[in-house]
GROMACS .gro file of C-alpha atoms in nm:
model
  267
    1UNK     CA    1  -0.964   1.763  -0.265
    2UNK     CA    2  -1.147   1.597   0.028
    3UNK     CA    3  -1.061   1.691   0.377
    4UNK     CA    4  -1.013   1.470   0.665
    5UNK     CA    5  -1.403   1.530   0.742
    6UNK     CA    6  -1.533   1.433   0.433
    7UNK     CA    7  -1.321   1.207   0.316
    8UNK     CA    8  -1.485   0.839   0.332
    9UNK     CA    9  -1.398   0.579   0.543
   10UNK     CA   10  -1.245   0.302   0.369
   11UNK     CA   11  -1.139  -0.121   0.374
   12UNK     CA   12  -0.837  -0.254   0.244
   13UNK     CA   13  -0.711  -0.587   0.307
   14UNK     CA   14  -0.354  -0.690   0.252
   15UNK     CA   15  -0.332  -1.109   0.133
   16UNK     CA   16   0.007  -1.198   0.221
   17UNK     CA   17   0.152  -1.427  -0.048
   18UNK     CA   18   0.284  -1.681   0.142
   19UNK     CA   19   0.212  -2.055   0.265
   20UNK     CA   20  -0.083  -2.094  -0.032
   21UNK     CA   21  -0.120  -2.273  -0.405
   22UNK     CA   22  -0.229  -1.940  -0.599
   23UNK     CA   23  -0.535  -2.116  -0.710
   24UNK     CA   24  -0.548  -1.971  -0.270
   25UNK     CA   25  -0.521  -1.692  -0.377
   26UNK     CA   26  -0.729  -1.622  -0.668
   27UNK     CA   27  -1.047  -1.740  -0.476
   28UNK     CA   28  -0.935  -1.516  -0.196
   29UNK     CA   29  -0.882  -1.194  -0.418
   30UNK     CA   30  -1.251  -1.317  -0.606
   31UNK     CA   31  -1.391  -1.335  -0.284
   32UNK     CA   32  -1.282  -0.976  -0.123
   33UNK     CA   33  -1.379  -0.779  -0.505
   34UNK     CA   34  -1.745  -0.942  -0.481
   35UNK     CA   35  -1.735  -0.856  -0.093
   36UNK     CA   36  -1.774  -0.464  -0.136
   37UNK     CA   37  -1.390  -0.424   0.030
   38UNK     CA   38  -1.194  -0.090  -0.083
   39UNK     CA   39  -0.852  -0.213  -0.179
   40UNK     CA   40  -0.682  -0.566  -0.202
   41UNK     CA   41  -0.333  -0.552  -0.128
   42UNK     CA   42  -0.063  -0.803  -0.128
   43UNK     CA   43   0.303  -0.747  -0.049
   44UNK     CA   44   0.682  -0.714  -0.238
   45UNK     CA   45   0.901  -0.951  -0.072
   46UNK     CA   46   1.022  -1.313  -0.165
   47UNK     CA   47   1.030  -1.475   0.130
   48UNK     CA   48   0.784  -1.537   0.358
   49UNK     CA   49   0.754  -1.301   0.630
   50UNK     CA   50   0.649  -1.575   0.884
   51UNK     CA   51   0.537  -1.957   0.943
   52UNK     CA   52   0.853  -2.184   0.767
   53UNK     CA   53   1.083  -1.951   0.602
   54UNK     CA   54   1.122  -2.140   0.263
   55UNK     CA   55   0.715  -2.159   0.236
   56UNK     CA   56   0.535  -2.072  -0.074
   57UNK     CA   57   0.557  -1.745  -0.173
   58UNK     CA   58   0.464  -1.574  -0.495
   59UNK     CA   59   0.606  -1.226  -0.672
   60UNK     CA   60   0.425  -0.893  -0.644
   61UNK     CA   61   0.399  -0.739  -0.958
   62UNK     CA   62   0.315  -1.008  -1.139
   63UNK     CA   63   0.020  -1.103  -0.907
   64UNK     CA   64  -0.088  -0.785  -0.933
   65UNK     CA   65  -0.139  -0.787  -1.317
   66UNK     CA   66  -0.329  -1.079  -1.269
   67UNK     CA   67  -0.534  -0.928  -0.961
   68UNK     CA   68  -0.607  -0.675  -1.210
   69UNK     CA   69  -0.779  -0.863  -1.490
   70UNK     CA   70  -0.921  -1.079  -1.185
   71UNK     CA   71  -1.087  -0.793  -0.985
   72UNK     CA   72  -1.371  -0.547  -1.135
   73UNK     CA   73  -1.396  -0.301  -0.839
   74UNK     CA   74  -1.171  -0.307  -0.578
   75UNK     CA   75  -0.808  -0.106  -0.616
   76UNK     CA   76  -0.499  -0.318  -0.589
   77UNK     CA   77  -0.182  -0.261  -0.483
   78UNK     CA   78   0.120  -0.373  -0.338
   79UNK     CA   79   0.161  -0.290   0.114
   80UNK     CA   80   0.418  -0.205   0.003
   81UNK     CA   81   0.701  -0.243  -0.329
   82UNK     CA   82   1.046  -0.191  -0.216
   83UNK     CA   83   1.187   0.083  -0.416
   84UNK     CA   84   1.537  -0.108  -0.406
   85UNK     CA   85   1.389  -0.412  -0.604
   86UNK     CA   86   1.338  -0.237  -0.919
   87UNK     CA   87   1.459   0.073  -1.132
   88UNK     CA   88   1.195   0.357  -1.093
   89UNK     CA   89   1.191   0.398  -1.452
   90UNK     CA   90   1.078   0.022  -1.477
   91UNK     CA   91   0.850   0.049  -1.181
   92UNK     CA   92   0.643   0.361  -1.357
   93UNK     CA   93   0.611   0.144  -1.644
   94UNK     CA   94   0.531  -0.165  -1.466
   95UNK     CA   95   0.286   0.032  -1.258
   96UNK     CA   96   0.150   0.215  -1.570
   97UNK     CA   97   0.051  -0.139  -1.791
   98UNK     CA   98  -0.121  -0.275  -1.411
   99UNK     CA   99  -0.315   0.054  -1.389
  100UNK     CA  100  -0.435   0.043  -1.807
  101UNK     CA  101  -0.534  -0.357  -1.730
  102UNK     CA  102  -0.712  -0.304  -1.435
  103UNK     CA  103  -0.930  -0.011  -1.609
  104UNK     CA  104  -1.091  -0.276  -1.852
  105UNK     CA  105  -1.289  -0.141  -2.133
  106UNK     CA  106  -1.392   0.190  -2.014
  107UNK     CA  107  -1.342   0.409  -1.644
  108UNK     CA  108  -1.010   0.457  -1.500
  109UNK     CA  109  -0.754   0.183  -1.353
  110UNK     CA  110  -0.795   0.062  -1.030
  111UNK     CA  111  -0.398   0.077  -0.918
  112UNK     CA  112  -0.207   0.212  -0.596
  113UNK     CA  113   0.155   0.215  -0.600
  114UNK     CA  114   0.261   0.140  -0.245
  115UNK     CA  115   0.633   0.217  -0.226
  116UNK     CA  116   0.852   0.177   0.074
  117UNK     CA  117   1.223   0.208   0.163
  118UNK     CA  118   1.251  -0.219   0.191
  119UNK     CA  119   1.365  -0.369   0.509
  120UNK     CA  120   1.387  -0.768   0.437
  121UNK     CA  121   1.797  -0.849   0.459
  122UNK     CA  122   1.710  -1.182   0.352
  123UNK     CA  123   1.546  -1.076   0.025
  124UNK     CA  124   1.817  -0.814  -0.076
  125UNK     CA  125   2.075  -1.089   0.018
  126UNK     CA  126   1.979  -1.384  -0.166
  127UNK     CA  127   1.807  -1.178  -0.482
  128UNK     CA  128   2.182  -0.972  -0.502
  129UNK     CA  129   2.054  -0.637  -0.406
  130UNK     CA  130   2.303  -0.403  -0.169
  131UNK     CA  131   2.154  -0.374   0.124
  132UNK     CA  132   2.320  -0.033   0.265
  133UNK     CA  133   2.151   0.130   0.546
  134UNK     CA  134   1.818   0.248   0.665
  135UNK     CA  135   1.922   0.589   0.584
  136UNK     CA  136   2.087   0.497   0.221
  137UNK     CA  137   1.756   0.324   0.154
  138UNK     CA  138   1.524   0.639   0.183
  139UNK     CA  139   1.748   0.842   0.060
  140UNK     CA  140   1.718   0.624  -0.247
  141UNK     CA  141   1.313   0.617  -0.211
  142UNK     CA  142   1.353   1.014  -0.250
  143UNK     CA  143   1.536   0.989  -0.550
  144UNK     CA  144   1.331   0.780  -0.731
  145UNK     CA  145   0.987   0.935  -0.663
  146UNK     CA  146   1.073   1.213  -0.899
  147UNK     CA  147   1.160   0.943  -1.168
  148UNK     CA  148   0.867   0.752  -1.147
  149UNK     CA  149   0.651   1.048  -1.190
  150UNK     CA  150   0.856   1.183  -1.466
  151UNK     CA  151   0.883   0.877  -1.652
  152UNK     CA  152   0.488   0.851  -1.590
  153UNK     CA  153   0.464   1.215  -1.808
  154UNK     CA  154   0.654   1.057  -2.079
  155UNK     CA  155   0.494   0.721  -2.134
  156UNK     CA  156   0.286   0.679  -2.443
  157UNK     CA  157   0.002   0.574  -2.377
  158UNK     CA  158  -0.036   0.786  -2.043
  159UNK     CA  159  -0.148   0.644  -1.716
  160UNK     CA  160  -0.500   0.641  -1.724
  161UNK     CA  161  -0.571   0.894  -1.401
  162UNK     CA  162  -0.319   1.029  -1.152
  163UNK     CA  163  -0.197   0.686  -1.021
  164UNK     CA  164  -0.175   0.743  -0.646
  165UNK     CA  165   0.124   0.713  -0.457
  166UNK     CA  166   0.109   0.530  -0.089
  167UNK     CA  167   0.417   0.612   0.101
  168UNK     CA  168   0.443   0.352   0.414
  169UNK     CA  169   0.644   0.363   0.686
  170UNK     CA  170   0.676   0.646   1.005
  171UNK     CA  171   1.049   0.741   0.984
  172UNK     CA  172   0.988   1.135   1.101
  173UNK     CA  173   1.264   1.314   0.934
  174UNK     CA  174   1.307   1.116   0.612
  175UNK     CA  175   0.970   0.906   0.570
  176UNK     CA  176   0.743   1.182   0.648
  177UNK     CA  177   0.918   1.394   0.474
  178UNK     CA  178   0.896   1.198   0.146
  179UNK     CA  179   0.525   1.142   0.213
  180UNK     CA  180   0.519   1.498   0.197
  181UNK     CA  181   0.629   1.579  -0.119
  182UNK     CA  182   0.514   1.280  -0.288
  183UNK     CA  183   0.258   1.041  -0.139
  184UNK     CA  184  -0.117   1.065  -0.197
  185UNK     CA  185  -0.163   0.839   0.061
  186UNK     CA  186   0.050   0.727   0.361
  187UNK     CA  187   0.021   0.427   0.545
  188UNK     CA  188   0.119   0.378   0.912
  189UNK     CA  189   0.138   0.108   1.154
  190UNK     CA  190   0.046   0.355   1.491
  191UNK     CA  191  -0.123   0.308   1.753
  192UNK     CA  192  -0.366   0.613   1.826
  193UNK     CA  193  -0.163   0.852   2.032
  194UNK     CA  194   0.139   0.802   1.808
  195UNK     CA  195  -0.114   0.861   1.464
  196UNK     CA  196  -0.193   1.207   1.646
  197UNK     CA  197   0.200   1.284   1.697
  198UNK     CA  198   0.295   1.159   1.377
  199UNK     CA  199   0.020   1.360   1.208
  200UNK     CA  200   0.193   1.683   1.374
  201UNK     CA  201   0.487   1.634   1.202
  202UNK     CA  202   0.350   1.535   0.896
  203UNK     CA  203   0.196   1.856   0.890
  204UNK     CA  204   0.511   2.054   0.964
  205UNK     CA  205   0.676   1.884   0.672
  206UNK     CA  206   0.376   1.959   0.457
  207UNK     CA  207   0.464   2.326   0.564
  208UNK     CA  208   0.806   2.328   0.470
  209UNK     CA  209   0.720   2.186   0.117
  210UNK     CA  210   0.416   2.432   0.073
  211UNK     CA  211   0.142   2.160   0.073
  212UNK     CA  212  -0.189   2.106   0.243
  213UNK     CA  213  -0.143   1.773   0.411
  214UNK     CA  214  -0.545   1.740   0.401
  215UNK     CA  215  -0.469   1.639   0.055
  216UNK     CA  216  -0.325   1.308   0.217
  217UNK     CA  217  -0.517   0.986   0.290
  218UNK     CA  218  -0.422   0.828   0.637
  219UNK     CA  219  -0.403   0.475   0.621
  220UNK     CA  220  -0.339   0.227   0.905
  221UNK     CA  221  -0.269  -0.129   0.975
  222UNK     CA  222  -0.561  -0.264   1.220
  223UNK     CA  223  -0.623  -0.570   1.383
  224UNK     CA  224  -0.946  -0.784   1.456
  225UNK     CA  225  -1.300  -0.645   1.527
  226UNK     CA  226  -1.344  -0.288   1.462
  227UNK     CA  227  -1.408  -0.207   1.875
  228UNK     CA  228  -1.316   0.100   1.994
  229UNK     CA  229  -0.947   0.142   1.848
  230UNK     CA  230  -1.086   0.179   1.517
  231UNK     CA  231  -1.326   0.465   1.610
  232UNK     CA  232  -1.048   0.672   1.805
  233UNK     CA  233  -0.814   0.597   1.490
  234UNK     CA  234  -1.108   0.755   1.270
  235UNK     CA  235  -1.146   1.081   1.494
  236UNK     CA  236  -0.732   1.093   1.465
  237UNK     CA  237  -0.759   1.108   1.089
  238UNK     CA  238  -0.742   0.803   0.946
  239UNK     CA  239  -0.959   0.702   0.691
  240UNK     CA  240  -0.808   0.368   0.496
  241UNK     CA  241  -0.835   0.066   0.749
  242UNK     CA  242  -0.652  -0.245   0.661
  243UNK     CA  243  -0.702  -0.573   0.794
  244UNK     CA  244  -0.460  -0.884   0.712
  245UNK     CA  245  -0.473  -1.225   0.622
  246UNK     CA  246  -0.236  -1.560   0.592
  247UNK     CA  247  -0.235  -1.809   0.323
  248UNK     CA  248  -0.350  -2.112   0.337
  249UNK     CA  249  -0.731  -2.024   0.369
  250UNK     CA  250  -0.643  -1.649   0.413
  251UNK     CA  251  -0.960  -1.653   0.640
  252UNK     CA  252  -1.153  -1.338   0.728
  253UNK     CA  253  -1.378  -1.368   1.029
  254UNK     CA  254  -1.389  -0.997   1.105
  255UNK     CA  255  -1.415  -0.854   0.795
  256UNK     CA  256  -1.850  -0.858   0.786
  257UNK     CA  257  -1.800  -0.618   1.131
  258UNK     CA  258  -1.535  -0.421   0.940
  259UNK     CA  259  -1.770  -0.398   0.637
  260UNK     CA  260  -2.075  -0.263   0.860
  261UNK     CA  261  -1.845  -0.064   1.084
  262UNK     CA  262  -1.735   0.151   0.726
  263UNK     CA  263  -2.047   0.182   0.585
  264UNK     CA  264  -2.156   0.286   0.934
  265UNK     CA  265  -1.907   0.562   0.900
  266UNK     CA  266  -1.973   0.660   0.566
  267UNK     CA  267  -2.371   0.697   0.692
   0.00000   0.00000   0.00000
């Protein structure tokens, strides 16, 4: 299992699924695969998140069975699925059939499943999902890790590798705590002090569970050029770096200086 050292360094970028045809979006998924970039992910909500609220907007899971005949390197997944959307059962299958699609003919599937607590009132309200409470919500997520990874033993045929888990979200009793026992990778949204602080407790969790938190990727949200943010970030731990883009021309200007500033790292 890699450590923190030796791990690589590595791009995602998250296309959020809103205000573009998905003609958009094809080209723009086309265009980050043939671009060298780690992971494309999109999001799980069916709304838009911003711009005019009734905008286009287009369903996760579905795009990302198409991403995955689309795409020939790159993983895909979602930043992140809301756990309350779905039954975990039906998620582990769901995720299971994107992960056998996206390995083609031959090598493994290319799939992450991102899984969060959810946190959109609108989309629980007008898609008749109870919304509860922050605390109801992970307390669900922690339930239905188990079940996915259960139901993942028992499907026929089998995933195709370990899919890995991304756990996002910096709640330090709960979150972290499910990231813990569950999540391959977790994803945060920290700035670099709070990474360090966050990692702490991460590792105290990973304690109380009796697991080496070097096994976990640290992922973080980042925003234009690389500068010096990203390097501090990198000496904190992190290793996934994603970078964001809007529909309609989901335009990238940074993402050449994110590209060198990776492969930089990676030497």
């Amino acid at each position: 299992m890699p450590t923190p050292t030796d791990r690589p360094t590595r791009l995602g970028v998250q296309l959020q699924p809103q205000h573009a045809s998905y003609a958009q979006l094809r080209a723009a998924v086309r265009r980050l695969d043939e671009a060298g970039v780690d992971v494309i992910f999109n999001w799980d909500h069916f709304y838009p998140l911003s711009g005019p609220p009734d905008g286009e907007h287009f369903e996760c899971w579905t795009m990302l069975a198409a991403w995955a005949e689309q795409t020939e390197h790159a993983e895909i997944g979602a930043l992140v699925t809301c756990n309350s959307y779905r039954n975990p059962d039906l998620l582990a299958d769901m995720a299971r059939t994107v992960d056998h699609i996206s390995a083609g003919e031959d090598g493994p599937g290319r799939l992450i499943l991102g899984i969060g607590s959810g946190w959109f009132e609108r989309d629980y309200d007008e898609y008749g999902y109870e919304f509860g409470t922050a605390g109801s919500r992970l307390d669900a997520l922690a339930e239905a890790m188990p079940r996915i990874r259960d139901r993942w033993a028992r499907l026929n045929p089998a995933p195709t590798r370990p899919i890995p888990v991304l756990v996002g979200g910096g709640g330090e009793r709960k979150t972290l705590r499910i990231v813990a026992e569950h999540a391959t990778i977790w994803h945060s949204f920290s700035d670099v002090d709070t990474l360090r602080r966050k990692l702490e407790i991460l590792r105290r969790h990973g304690d109380d569970v009796g697991r080496d938190m070097s096994e976990v990727e640290v992922s973080t949200a980042v925003r234009g050029t690389p500068g010096e943010q990203a390097q501090e970030l990198h000496d904190a731990g992190a290793r996934l770096f994603t970078i964001s883009a809007d529909g309609p021309d989901f335009a990238l200007h940074e993402l050449d200086a994110w590209l060198a500033w990776r492969d930089a790292r990676n030497g």
